[in-house]
Coordinates of C-alpha atoms in Angstrom, one line a residue:
M1429 CA -16.3 41.0 -2.2
H1430 CA -15.0 43.7 -4.5
K1431 CA -13.8 47.1 -3.6
Q1432 CA -14.0 49.5 -6.4
K1433 CA -10.6 51.1 -6.0
K1434 CA -8.8 47.8 -6.1
V1435 CA -10.8 46.4 -9.0
I1436 CA -9.9 49.3 -11.3
L1437 CA -6.3 49.2 -10.4
Y1438 CA -6.1 45.5 -11.4
Y1439 CA -8.5 45.7 -14.4
I1440 CA -6.5 48.2 -16.4
P1441 CA -3.1 46.4 -16.4
L1442 CA -4.7 43.0 -17.4
L1443 CA -5.8 44.5 -20.7
V1444 CA -2.2 44.6 -22.0
I1445 CA -1.2 41.1 -21.2
P1446 CA -2.7 39.0 -24.1
L1447 CA 0.5 39.4 -26.1
F1448 CA 1.7 36.3 -24.3
L1449 CA -1.2 34.3 -25.8
I1450 CA 0.2 34.6 -29.4
T1451 CA 3.9 34.1 -28.9
D1452 CA 5.3 31.6 -26.4
N1453 CA 8.9 32.8 -26.8
I1454 CA 8.4 36.6 -27.1
Y1455 CA 10.8 37.2 -24.3
A1456 CA 13.3 34.5 -25.2
K1457 CA 16.0 37.1 -25.8
K1458 CA 15.6 38.4 -22.3
K1459 CA 16.4 35.1 -20.7
A1460 CA 19.2 35.2 -18.3
S1461 CA 21.5 33.3 -20.7
D1462 CA 24.5 34.2 -18.6
K1463 CA 23.1 32.3 -15.7
K1464 CA 23.7 28.6 -15.7
A1465 CA 20.5 26.8 -14.9
P1466 CA 20.6 23.6 -12.8
P1467 CA 20.4 20.5 -14.9
K1468 CA 16.8 19.6 -15.7
Q1469 CA 16.0 16.0 -14.7
S1470 CA 13.5 13.9 -16.6
I1471 CA 10.4 14.1 -14.6
P1472 CA 7.2 12.3 -15.9
T1473 CA 4.4 14.7 -16.6
N1474 CA 0.7 14.3 -17.3
Q1475 CA 0.9 16.7 -20.2
Y1476 CA -1.6 19.6 -19.6
E1477 CA -3.7 18.1 -16.8
N1478 CA -4.5 19.8 -13.5
Q1479 CA -1.7 19.0 -11.0
Q1480 CA -3.2 16.5 -8.6
Y1481 CA -1.8 15.6 -5.2
S1482 CA -1.2 12.0 -4.3
E1483 CA -1.7 10.0 -1.0
Y1484 CA 1.1 8.1 0.5
S1485 CA 1.1 5.3 3.2
G1486 CA 4.6 3.8 2.9
T1487 CA 7.9 4.3 4.6
K1488 CA 8.4 7.9 5.7
G1489 CA 11.2 10.4 6.4
I1490 CA 11.0 13.9 8.0
L1491 CA 10.9 17.3 6.4
D1492 CA 11.8 20.2 8.6
I1493 CA 11.4 23.8 7.2
D1494 CA 11.9 27.3 8.5
V1495 CA 10.6 30.2 6.4
T1496 CA 11.4 33.7 7.9
D1497 CA 12.2 37.1 6.6
V1498 CA 15.2 39.3 7.5
L1499 CA 13.3 40.6 10.6
G1500 CA 12.8 37.1 11.9
K1501 CA 9.1 37.0 11.1
Y1502 CA 7.7 33.5 10.1
W1503 CA 5.7 33.3 6.9
R1504 CA 3.0 30.8 6.3
A1505 CA 4.4 28.2 3.9
R1506 CA 3.7 25.2 1.7
V1507 CA 5.9 22.6 0.2
D1508 CA 5.0 20.6 -2.9
L1509 CA 7.2 17.5 -3.3
L1510 CA 7.5 16.2 -6.9
N1511 CA 8.8 12.6 -7.1
I1512 CA 11.6 12.7 -9.7
E1513 CA 11.1 9.0 -10.6
D1514 CA 7.3 8.6 -10.9
G1515 CA 6.0 12.2 -11.2
K1516 CA 3.7 12.0 -8.2
R1517 CA 3.1 15.2 -6.3
Y1518 CA 2.6 15.5 -2.5
R1519 CA 1.5 18.6 -0.6
F1520 CA 2.5 19.7 2.9
D1521 CA 1.3 22.8 4.7
F1522 CA 3.2 24.7 7.4
P1523 CA 0.7 27.3 8.7
E1524 CA 3.3 28.7 11.2
G1525 CA 6.1 28.8 8.7
K1526 CA 8.1 26.2 10.5
G1527 CA 8.0 22.7 11.9
E1528 CA 8.4 19.0 10.9
Q1529 CA 6.2 16.7 8.9
K1530 CA 6.5 13.1 7.9
V1531 CA 6.9 12.7 4.2
P1532 CA 7.5 9.9 1.6
V1533 CA 11.0 8.7 1.0
G1534 CA 12.7 9.1 -2.3
S1535 CA 14.2 11.7 -4.6
F1536 CA 12.2 14.9 -4.9
R1537 CA 12.1 18.4 -6.3
A1538 CA 10.7 20.6 -3.5
Y1539 CA 8.8 23.7 -4.5
I1540 CA 8.5 26.0 -1.5
Y1541 CA 5.8 28.7 -1.3
A1542 CA 5.3 31.6 1.1
Y1543 CA 2.0 33.3 1.4
D1544 CA 1.8 37.0 0.5
N1545 CA -1.5 38.3 1.8
G1546 CA -3.0 34.9 1.4
I1547 CA -1.6 34.3 -2.1
P1548 CA 1.0 31.5 -2.4
V1549 CA 4.2 32.7 -4.1
M1550 CA 7.0 30.3 -5.1
V1551 CA 10.2 31.4 -3.2
Q1552 CA 12.6 28.4 -3.6
I1553 CA 13.2 25.2 -5.5
K1554 CA 15.5 22.6 -4.1
D1555 CA 16.3 19.0 -5.0
I1556 CA 16.3 16.8 -1.9
T1557 CA 16.5 13.1 -1.0
I1558 CA 14.3 11.8 1.8
K1559 CA 15.5 8.8 3.7
E1560 CA 13.6 6.7 6.3
N1561 CA 13.4 8.4 9.7
Q1562 CA 16.1 11.0 8.7
P1563 CA 15.2 14.7 8.8
V1564 CA 15.9 17.0 5.9
F1565 CA 16.2 20.7 7.0
I1566 CA 15.2 23.5 4.5
P1567 CA 15.9 27.0 5.9
I1568 CA 14.7 30.0 3.9
T1569 CA 15.3 33.6 4.7
L1570 CA 13.1 35.9 2.5
L1571 CA 14.9 39.1 1.4
E1572 CA 12.2 40.3 -1.1
G1573 CA 9.2 42.3 0.1
T1574 CA 9.9 42.0 3.8
T1575 CA 10.9 45.6 4.5
G1576 CA 9.9 48.9 2.9
P1577 CA 6.8 49.6 0.8
L1578 CA 7.2 46.7 -1.6
V1579 CA 5.5 43.3 -1.1
L1580 CA 6.6 39.9 -2.1
R1581 CA 4.7 39.9 -5.4
D1582 CA 6.4 43.1 -6.5
F1583 CA 9.5 40.9 -7.1
D1584 CA 7.5 38.8 -9.7
S1585 CA 7.9 40.7 -13.0
D1586 CA 5.6 38.5 -15.1
C1587 CA 2.8 37.9 -12.4
D1588 CA 3.1 34.1 -12.6
L1589 CA 3.5 34.0 -8.8
V1590 CA 7.1 32.8 -8.9
L1591 CA 9.8 35.2 -7.7
D1592 CA 12.2 36.5 -10.4
R1593 CA 15.2 35.1 -8.4
V1594 CA 13.7 31.6 -8.4
E1595 CA 13.0 31.7 -12.2
I1596 CA 16.6 32.8 -13.0
E1597 CA 18.0 30.1 -10.7
S1598 CA 15.7 27.4 -12.3
G1599 CA 16.4 28.5 -15.9
T1600 CA 12.9 29.8 -16.7
D1601 CA 12.1 33.3 -18.0
P1602 CA 11.2 35.8 -15.3
Y1603 CA 9.5 38.0 -17.9
N1604 CA 7.3 35.4 -19.5
P1605 CA 4.3 34.1 -17.5
L1606 CA 4.1 31.0 -19.8
D1607 CA 7.5 29.8 -18.6
I1608 CA 7.0 28.6 -15.1
P1609 CA 9.2 26.1 -13.1
G1610 CA 7.7 22.7 -13.0
K1611 CA 4.8 23.5 -15.4
K1612 CA 4.5 22.6 -19.1
T1613 CA 3.5 25.3 -21.6
I1614 CA 0.2 24.5 -23.3
P1615 CA 0.4 25.3 -27.0
V1616 CA -2.3 27.2 -28.8
E1617 CA -3.0 28.1 -32.4
N1618 CA -4.0 31.7 -33.1
K1619 CA -4.9 31.5 -36.8
V1620 CA -7.3 34.1 -38.3
I1621 CA -10.3 32.4 -39.9
Q1622 CA -12.0 35.6 -41.0
N1623 CA -10.2 39.0 -41.0
K1624 CA -13.2 41.2 -40.3
S1625 CA -14.4 43.0 -37.2
G1626 CA -17.9 42.3 -35.9
W1627 CA -20.0 40.3 -33.5
Y1628 CA -19.1 36.6 -33.4
K1629 CA -21.4 34.0 -31.8
G1630 CA -20.5 30.8 -30.1
E1631 CA -20.8 28.2 -27.3
L1632 CA -18.8 28.7 -24.1
C1633 CA -19.9 25.7 -22.0
C1634 CA -20.3 22.1 -23.4
F1635 CA -18.8 18.7 -22.7
S1636 CA -17.3 15.8 -24.5
K1637 CA -16.7 12.1 -23.6
Y1638 CA -13.6 13.2 -21.6
S1639 CA -16.0 14.2 -18.8
I1640 CA -19.8 14.1 -18.6
G1641 CA -20.5 14.3 -22.4
S1642 CA -21.6 11.5 -24.7
E1643 CA -19.9 12.8 -27.9
T1644 CA -16.4 12.6 -29.1
V1645 CA -14.5 15.8 -29.5
G1646 CA -14.8 15.5 -33.3
E1647 CA -18.6 14.9 -33.1
L1648 CA -19.0 18.0 -30.9
I1649 CA -16.9 20.2 -33.2
K1650 CA -18.8 19.0 -36.3
R1651 CA -22.1 19.7 -34.6
A1652 CA -21.0 23.3 -33.8
E1653 CA -19.9 23.8 -37.4
K1654 CA -23.2 22.5 -38.7
D1655 CA -25.0 25.0 -36.4
G1656 CA -23.1 27.9 -37.9
L1657 CA -21.3 28.9 -34.8
D1658 CA -18.1 31.0 -34.9
F1659 CA -16.4 29.6 -31.8
I1660 CA -16.6 26.8 -29.3
A1661 CA -15.1 26.1 -25.9
I1662 CA -15.2 22.4 -24.8
T1663 CA -15.2 22.8 -21.0
D1664 CA -14.7 19.2 -19.7
I1665 CA -14.5 19.1 -16.0
N1666 CA -11.0 19.6 -14.6
T1667 CA -9.3 18.3 -17.7
L1668 CA -7.9 19.6 -20.9
K1669 CA -7.8 16.3 -22.7
S1670 CA -10.0 17.6 -25.5
I1671 CA -7.1 19.8 -26.9
E1672 CA -4.9 16.7 -27.2
D1673 CA -7.5 14.8 -29.1
P1674 CA -6.5 14.2 -32.8
E1675 CA -9.9 15.5 -33.9
Y1676 CA -9.5 18.8 -32.1
R1677 CA -9.3 20.9 -35.3
S1678 CA -11.5 23.1 -37.5
D1679 CA -11.1 25.4 -40.4
K1680 CA -14.5 27.1 -39.6
L1681 CA -14.5 27.4 -35.9
V1682 CA -12.3 29.2 -33.4
L1683 CA -11.4 26.5 -30.9
I1684 CA -11.0 27.9 -27.4
P1685 CA -8.9 25.6 -25.1
A1686 CA -11.0 25.5 -21.9
M1687 CA -12.1 23.5 -18.9
K1688 CA -14.7 23.7 -16.1
W1689 CA -12.5 24.0 -13.0
G1690 CA -13.5 23.4 -9.4
N1691 CA -15.8 21.0 -7.5
D1692 CA -19.3 20.7 -6.1
Q1693 CA -18.2 21.8 -2.6
M1694 CA -16.9 25.2 -3.6
G1695 CA -18.3 25.9 -7.0
Y1696 CA -16.9 26.1 -10.5
A1697 CA -15.1 28.4 -12.8
L1698 CA -14.9 28.4 -16.6
V1699 CA -11.2 28.8 -17.5
Y1700 CA -10.5 29.8 -21.1
C1701 CA -7.1 29.4 -22.7
P1702 CA -4.9 28.6 -19.6
R1703 CA -1.3 28.3 -20.8
T1704 CA 0.1 26.1 -18.0
P1705 CA -1.6 23.3 -16.0
L1706 CA -3.8 24.6 -13.2
D1707 CA -3.4 23.4 -9.6
S1708 CA -6.2 21.4 -8.1
P1709 CA -8.5 23.8 -6.2
T1710 CA -7.9 23.7 -2.4
T1711 CA -8.3 27.0 -0.5
I1712 CA -9.8 30.3 -1.5
P1713 CA -6.4 32.2 -1.6
E1714 CA -5.0 29.4 -3.8
A1715 CA -8.0 29.6 -6.1
Q1716 CA -7.3 33.4 -6.3
A1717 CA -3.8 32.6 -7.3
E1718 CA -5.0 30.4 -10.2
C1719 CA -7.3 33.3 -11.3
L1720 CA -4.4 35.8 -11.4
R1721 CA -2.0 33.4 -13.2
V1722 CA -4.6 32.6 -15.9
Q1723 CA -5.1 36.3 -16.5
A1724 CA -1.4 37.0 -16.6
Q1725 CA -1.1 34.5 -19.4
G1726 CA -3.8 36.1 -21.4
G1727 CA -6.6 33.8 -20.5
I1728 CA -10.1 34.3 -19.1
F1729 CA -11.4 33.3 -15.7
A1730 CA -15.2 33.2 -15.4
I1731 CA -17.5 32.2 -12.6
A1732 CA -19.8 29.4 -13.7
H1733 CA -23.5 29.3 -12.9
P1734 CA -23.0 31.0 -9.5
C1735 CA -26.5 30.2 -8.1
F1736 CA -27.1 26.7 -9.3
P1737 CA -28.4 24.5 -6.4
T1738 CA -25.4 22.2 -6.9
G1739 CA -21.9 23.6 -7.3
F1740 CA -22.9 27.2 -6.4
W1741 CA -20.1 29.8 -6.1
R1742 CA -18.3 29.8 -2.7
W1743 CA -14.8 30.7 -3.8
G1744 CA -15.5 34.5 -3.5
L1745 CA -12.7 35.6 -5.8
S1746 CA -11.9 39.1 -6.9
Y1747 CA -10.8 40.3 -10.3
V1748 CA -12.5 37.6 -12.4
N1749 CA -13.2 38.5 -16.1
A1750 CA -16.7 37.2 -16.5
I1751 CA -19.8 35.6 -14.9
Q1752 CA -21.9 32.9 -16.6
V1753 CA -25.2 34.7 -16.1
W1754 CA -27.2 32.3 -18.3
C1755 CA -26.8 28.5 -18.3
R1756 CA -29.3 26.1 -19.9
E1757 CA -32.8 27.4 -20.6
W1758 CA -33.6 30.6 -18.6
R1759 CA -36.4 29.1 -16.4
S1760 CA -35.2 25.4 -16.4
V1761 CA -33.1 25.4 -13.2
P1762 CA -34.7 25.8 -9.7
P1763 CA -33.3 28.6 -7.5
L1764 CA -30.8 28.3 -4.8
T1765 CA -32.3 28.6 -1.3
I1766 CA -30.8 30.6 1.5
D1767 CA -30.7 27.6 3.8
K1768 CA -28.1 25.9 1.6
L1769 CA -25.6 28.7 2.2
D1770 CA -22.8 28.4 4.6
D1771 CA -23.1 30.6 7.7
W1772 CA -20.1 32.8 6.6
L1773 CA -21.9 33.5 3.3
K1774 CA -24.9 34.9 5.3
E1775 CA -22.9 37.5 7.2
K1776 CA -24.6 40.8 7.5
K1777 CA -23.5 44.4 8.2
D1778 CA -26.0 47.1 9.0
G1779 CA -28.8 44.6 8.3
K1780 CA -27.6 43.9 4.8
F1781 CA -25.9 40.8 3.4
V1782 CA -22.1 41.3 2.9
Y1783 CA -21.8 38.8 0.1
S1784 CA -23.4 39.2 -3.3
L1785 CA -24.4 35.6 -3.4
A1786 CA -26.5 35.7 -0.3
A1787 CA -28.1 39.1 -1.3
A1788 CA -29.1 37.6 -4.7
V1789 CA -30.5 34.4 -3.2
N1790 CA -32.4 36.2 -0.5
E1791 CA -34.4 38.0 -3.2
S1792 CA -36.0 34.7 -4.3
K1793 CA -38.1 34.8 -1.1
I1794 CA -39.9 37.9 -2.5
A1795 CA -40.6 36.7 -6.0
S1796 CA -40.5 33.4 -8.0
V1797 CA -37.3 33.2 -9.9
S1798 CA -34.9 30.7 -11.5
A1799 CA -31.3 30.0 -10.7
N1800 CA -30.4 32.1 -13.8
S1801 CA -32.4 35.0 -12.4
Q1802 CA -30.4 34.8 -9.2
S1803 CA -27.1 34.6 -11.2
A1804 CA -28.1 37.8 -13.0
R1805 CA -28.8 39.6 -9.7
F1806 CA -25.5 38.3 -8.3
W1807 CA -23.8 39.9 -11.4
D1808 CA -25.6 43.2 -10.7
Y1809 CA -24.5 43.2 -7.1
E1810 CA -20.9 42.5 -8.0
I1811 CA -20.9 45.3 -10.6
A1812 CA -22.5 47.7 -8.2
R1813 CA -19.6 47.0 -5.7
G1814 CA -17.0 47.8 -8.3
A1815 CA -16.4 44.7 -10.4
M1816 CA -15.9 45.1 -14.1
V1817 CA -17.1 41.7 -15.5
C1818 CA -18.9 40.8 -18.6
G1819 CA -21.8 38.3 -18.9
I1820 CA -21.5 35.1 -20.8
A1821 CA -23.9 32.2 -21.5
G1822 CA -23.7 28.5 -22.2
S1823 CA -25.9 25.6 -23.1
H1824 CA -24.1 23.1 -20.8
S1825 CA -24.8 20.6 -23.6
S1826 CA -23.5 17.1 -22.9
N1827 CA -25.3 15.2 -25.7
P1828 CA -26.9 16.0 -29.1
S1829 CA -30.4 16.3 -27.6
V1830 CA -29.3 19.6 -26.0
P1831 CA -28.6 22.2 -28.8
L1832 CA -25.4 24.1 -28.8
G1833 CA -25.7 27.9 -28.6
K1834 CA -29.0 27.9 -26.7
P1835 CA -28.3 30.3 -25.0
I1836 CA -25.5 31.8 -27.1
T1837 CA -22.8 34.4 -26.4
Y1838 CA -21.9 37.2 -28.8
V1839 CA -18.4 38.7 -28.6
R1840 CA -17.3 41.8 -30.4
A1841 CA -13.9 41.1 -31.9
E1842 CA -11.4 42.6 -34.4
N1843 CA -11.4 39.4 -36.3
K1844 CA -12.3 35.7 -36.1
S1845 CA -9.4 34.3 -34.2
L1846 CA -8.6 32.9 -30.7
G1847 CA -6.7 36.0 -29.6
A1848 CA -9.4 38.4 -30.8
I1849 CA -12.3 36.5 -29.2
L1850 CA -10.4 36.4 -25.9
E1851 CA -9.6 40.1 -26.1
G1852 CA -13.4 40.8 -26.7
L1853 CA -14.2 38.9 -23.6
R1854 CA -11.5 40.6 -21.6
L1855 CA -12.8 44.1 -22.7
G1856 CA -16.4 43.1 -21.7
R1857 CA -17.7 43.4 -25.3
T1858 CA -20.4 40.7 -25.0
Y1859 CA -24.1 40.1 -25.0
V1860 CA -26.1 36.9 -24.6
S1861 CA -29.3 35.7 -26.4
S1862 CA -31.6 32.8 -26.3
G1863 CA -30.0 31.4 -29.5
A1864 CA -28.7 32.3 -32.9
N1865 CA -32.2 33.2 -34.0
G1866 CA -33.0 35.1 -30.8
P1867 CA -32.8 38.9 -30.3
K1868 CA -29.7 40.8 -31.4
L1869 CA -28.7 43.9 -29.4
S1870 CA -26.6 47.0 -29.8
F1871 CA -26.0 49.5 -27.0
M1872 CA -24.0 52.7 -27.4
A1873 CA -23.5 56.1 -25.8
D1874 CA -22.4 59.6 -26.8
S1875 CA -20.5 61.0 -23.8
L1876 CA -19.0 64.0 -25.6
A1877 CA -22.3 65.6 -26.7
D1878 CA -21.1 65.7 -30.4
N1879 CA -23.7 63.4 -31.9
K1880 CA -21.1 60.7 -32.4
I1881 CA -20.9 57.3 -30.7
D1882 CA -17.8 57.1 -28.6
V1883 CA -18.7 54.4 -26.0
S1884 CA -20.3 50.9 -26.5
I1885 CA -20.7 47.7 -24.5
G1886 CA -17.8 47.3 -22.1
G1887 CA -16.9 51.0 -22.2
I1888 CA -17.1 53.8 -19.5
V1889 CA -19.0 57.0 -19.3
P1890 CA -18.3 59.8 -16.8
L1891 CA -20.4 60.9 -13.9
G1892 CA -22.2 64.2 -13.5
I1893 CA -23.0 65.1 -17.2
D1894 CA -25.9 64.2 -19.5
I1895 CA -25.1 61.0 -21.5
R1896 CA -27.0 60.2 -24.7
F1897 CA -27.7 56.5 -25.0
E1898 CA -29.0 54.5 -28.0
A1899 CA -30.3 50.9 -27.9
I1900 CA -31.1 48.9 -30.9
V1901 CA -33.0 45.6 -30.8
E1902 CA -33.5 43.2 -33.7
N1903 CA -35.8 40.2 -33.9
A1904 CA -37.8 40.8 -30.7
K1905 CA -41.1 42.4 -31.8
G1906 CA -43.8 42.3 -29.1
K1907 CA -41.4 41.7 -26.3
K1908 CA -40.3 44.3 -23.7
L1909 CA -37.0 46.2 -23.6
E1910 CA -35.6 47.3 -20.2
V1911 CA -32.7 49.5 -19.6
L1912 CA -31.2 48.6 -16.2
F1913 CA -29.0 50.7 -13.9
N1914 CA -27.3 48.5 -11.3
G1915 CA -30.0 45.9 -12.0
R1916 CA -33.0 48.2 -11.6
P1917 CA -35.2 49.3 -14.6
I1918 CA -34.9 53.0 -15.5
V1919 CA -36.5 52.7 -19.0
T1920 CA -39.1 50.2 -20.2
K1921 CA -40.4 50.1 -23.8
I1922 CA -42.6 47.6 -25.7
I1923 CA -40.6 46.6 -28.8
E1924 CA -42.8 47.7 -31.7
S1925 CA -40.8 46.3 -34.6
D1926 CA -38.1 43.8 -35.5
N1927 CA -35.6 46.7 -35.9
F1928 CA -36.4 48.8 -32.9
T1929 CA -34.4 51.8 -31.6
V1930 CA -34.7 53.6 -28.3
R1931 CA -32.8 56.8 -27.5
F1932 CA -32.6 58.4 -24.0
T1933 CA -30.5 60.8 -22.0
D1934 CA -29.4 60.2 -18.4
K1935 CA -27.0 61.8 -16.0
P1936 CA -25.3 59.2 -13.8
I1937 CA -24.6 60.6 -10.3
R1938 CA -23.0 57.5 -8.8
S1939 CA -20.8 54.7 -10.0
G1940 CA -22.7 51.8 -11.5
A1941 CA -23.6 50.1 -14.8
Y1942 CA -26.2 50.3 -17.5
R1943 CA -27.3 47.2 -19.4
L1944 CA -30.1 46.1 -21.7
R1945 CA -32.5 43.2 -21.1
V1946 CA -35.3 41.8 -23.4
I1947 CA -38.0 40.0 -21.5
G1948 CA -41.5 38.6 -21.8
P1949 CA -44.1 36.5 -20.1
P1950 CA -43.3 32.7 -19.7
E1951 CA -43.9 30.7 -22.8
N1952 CA -45.1 27.7 -20.9
T1953 CA -46.1 26.7 -17.4
K1954 CA -43.1 24.5 -16.8
G1955 CA -40.1 26.2 -15.2
F1956 CA -39.2 28.6 -12.4
G1957 CA -40.0 32.3 -12.3
D1958 CA -42.6 34.5 -13.9
V1959 CA -40.4 36.2 -16.4
E1960 CA -38.8 34.8 -19.6
V1961 CA -35.5 36.5 -20.6
Y1962 CA -34.5 36.5 -24.2
A1963 CA -31.3 38.6 -24.3
M1964 CA -29.0 40.7 -22.2
T1965 CA -26.0 43.0 -22.8
S1966 CA -22.9 43.4 -20.7
P1967 CA -22.6 46.8 -19.1
I1968 CA -21.7 50.3 -20.1
Y1969 CA -20.1 51.5 -16.9
A1970 CA -20.5 54.8 -15.2
Q1971 CA -17.5 55.9 -13.2
D1972 CA -15.8 59.0 -11.8
I1973 CA -13.2 59.1 -14.6
T1974 CA -11.0 62.0 -15.5
A1975 CA -10.4 63.8 -18.8
E1976 CA -7.0 62.0 -19.0
L1977 CA -8.8 58.7 -19.7
L1978 CA -10.7 60.3 -22.5
W1979 CA -7.5 61.2 -24.3
R1980 CA -7.2 57.4 -25.0
L1981 CA -10.5 57.4 -27.0
P1982 CA -10.1 57.0 -30.8
K1983 CA -10.4 60.3 -32.6
F1984 CA -10.7 62.2 -29.4
D1985 CA -11.3 66.0 -29.8
P1986 CA -9.9 67.9 -26.8
K1987 CA -12.2 70.9 -27.6
K1988 CA -15.2 68.7 -26.9
A1989 CA -13.9 67.2 -23.7
W1990 CA -16.7 66.4 -21.2
I1991 CA -15.1 68.5 -18.5
E1992 CA -15.9 71.6 -20.6
I1993 CA -19.6 70.7 -20.9
K1994 CA -21.9 72.4 -18.5
P1995 CA -24.4 70.1 -16.8
S1996 CA -28.0 70.6 -17.7
E1997 CA -29.9 72.8 -15.3
E1998 CA -32.8 70.5 -15.4
G1999 CA -30.8 67.8 -13.9
S2000 CA -31.1 64.1 -14.8
Y2001 CA -33.5 63.1 -17.5
L2002 CA -34.6 60.1 -15.5
N2003 CA -35.4 59.6 -11.9
L2004 CA -32.8 57.0 -10.8
P2005 CA -34.1 54.7 -8.0
E2006 CA -31.8 54.0 -5.1
N2007 CA -30.1 50.7 -5.4

């Protein structure tokens, strides 16, 4: 699913985007004030909810569109009709870029999209009136991205998938991804609760009465405060109603606006801090568009429980930020079986599964595992193919009998605030544990051979030189520590004390990822799989990076650049197995 070259190119630019999270009007001065925007009509909105499409069975008119470029090529298109009177939205697809379709009568705002390599981009907005049996013709000739090396999305400065030209014409800001035609900006509060850097712990998947939960928003927040958590994301299914609740407030917790987005047919994502309403999931390319827009706005897009038997991951998106590698108790959920996968997911090349999901699920035929074990292997396969995604956890709590923060996610952040927690997730600075009293992990590396730590979880070490690693495990005496490379153990140690340190040297010879895992035998006979997992870190990546990247390291000393270090004649300290 992921190709390493593309993933790296997308990953780096997304790191600088979270400025949009804190200030809604940061680019207000850049608005095209000299352009007169068309008068904005009063259109009913559903506040911050996903934009749903309505069914219609009444009197109909005819919509005729023609979407071409200057060379006469037709572009696949879509038209969303927003009824100006009642706010209902209707969708009409034109796969050939032209044709007629019967549509409802009334006054509408038409949002026209053209598909750029499968991603829908808004290319025109037009107010129209549809009358019974009368055709309305909308011709569009695309000038942007149709000739030369640039593509359509190169004319979208803020990456919100609306052309700059369209934003200027509609009166929205082409340099601010929070300001999108037809979408309401979702407000957030970025107050600093504690101005101190460190590891903050919290719950990233739970539910209130607004979806499948039994508690009010206030009750859920109070429970999290009582448990001593630092942050909580209430992830009600396909709704953000929790953030409009009058009890959505706390002086102790960072409240992360969030939802569980998707459906049982295609799977779910956990979306943290979207700044405009999401569209309802339809096709894979349109789901990819939502992923890109969320990230452009400074939010986090994470795959939820990819291998659960119900609602497993079929979207197949690239450039996600995180994967929920641990949901509910580790051994509580049965594994996904290969017979439940669609035929396209079971595609093979050279005898190997093309898709990470099928490869991970297929391994369950060899050993007894749980759905969470499969999710962790899915994570390993995605990383080995070039993805840079952190691991997160969630209790999936929907009532007080299911404790919050079991499992728990730790995020390294500059302070205790919404912006800092999201930045920690975006940079991959996470680890997951069985609970607040479970194992605590540290994982670091010295890539400059100067006896100083310069890389930690979420960072990158270069290929071809000896890297000194250090792993610290707290509160796990008697359990087993594994150092994994692309999911395969390369170091295994019995944890001999409650403050246990392991140091080792390795020379990575191919791209991949190192991560820690604390395991032990099952605590009881109930459950799936023969291994209990107690904690896992997100990766330290090994990549073919250049000295130029190392200049960005804090306190970098050019005299100790890794390119000047001669590789050890003995070769790698460890015998790395083939993936």
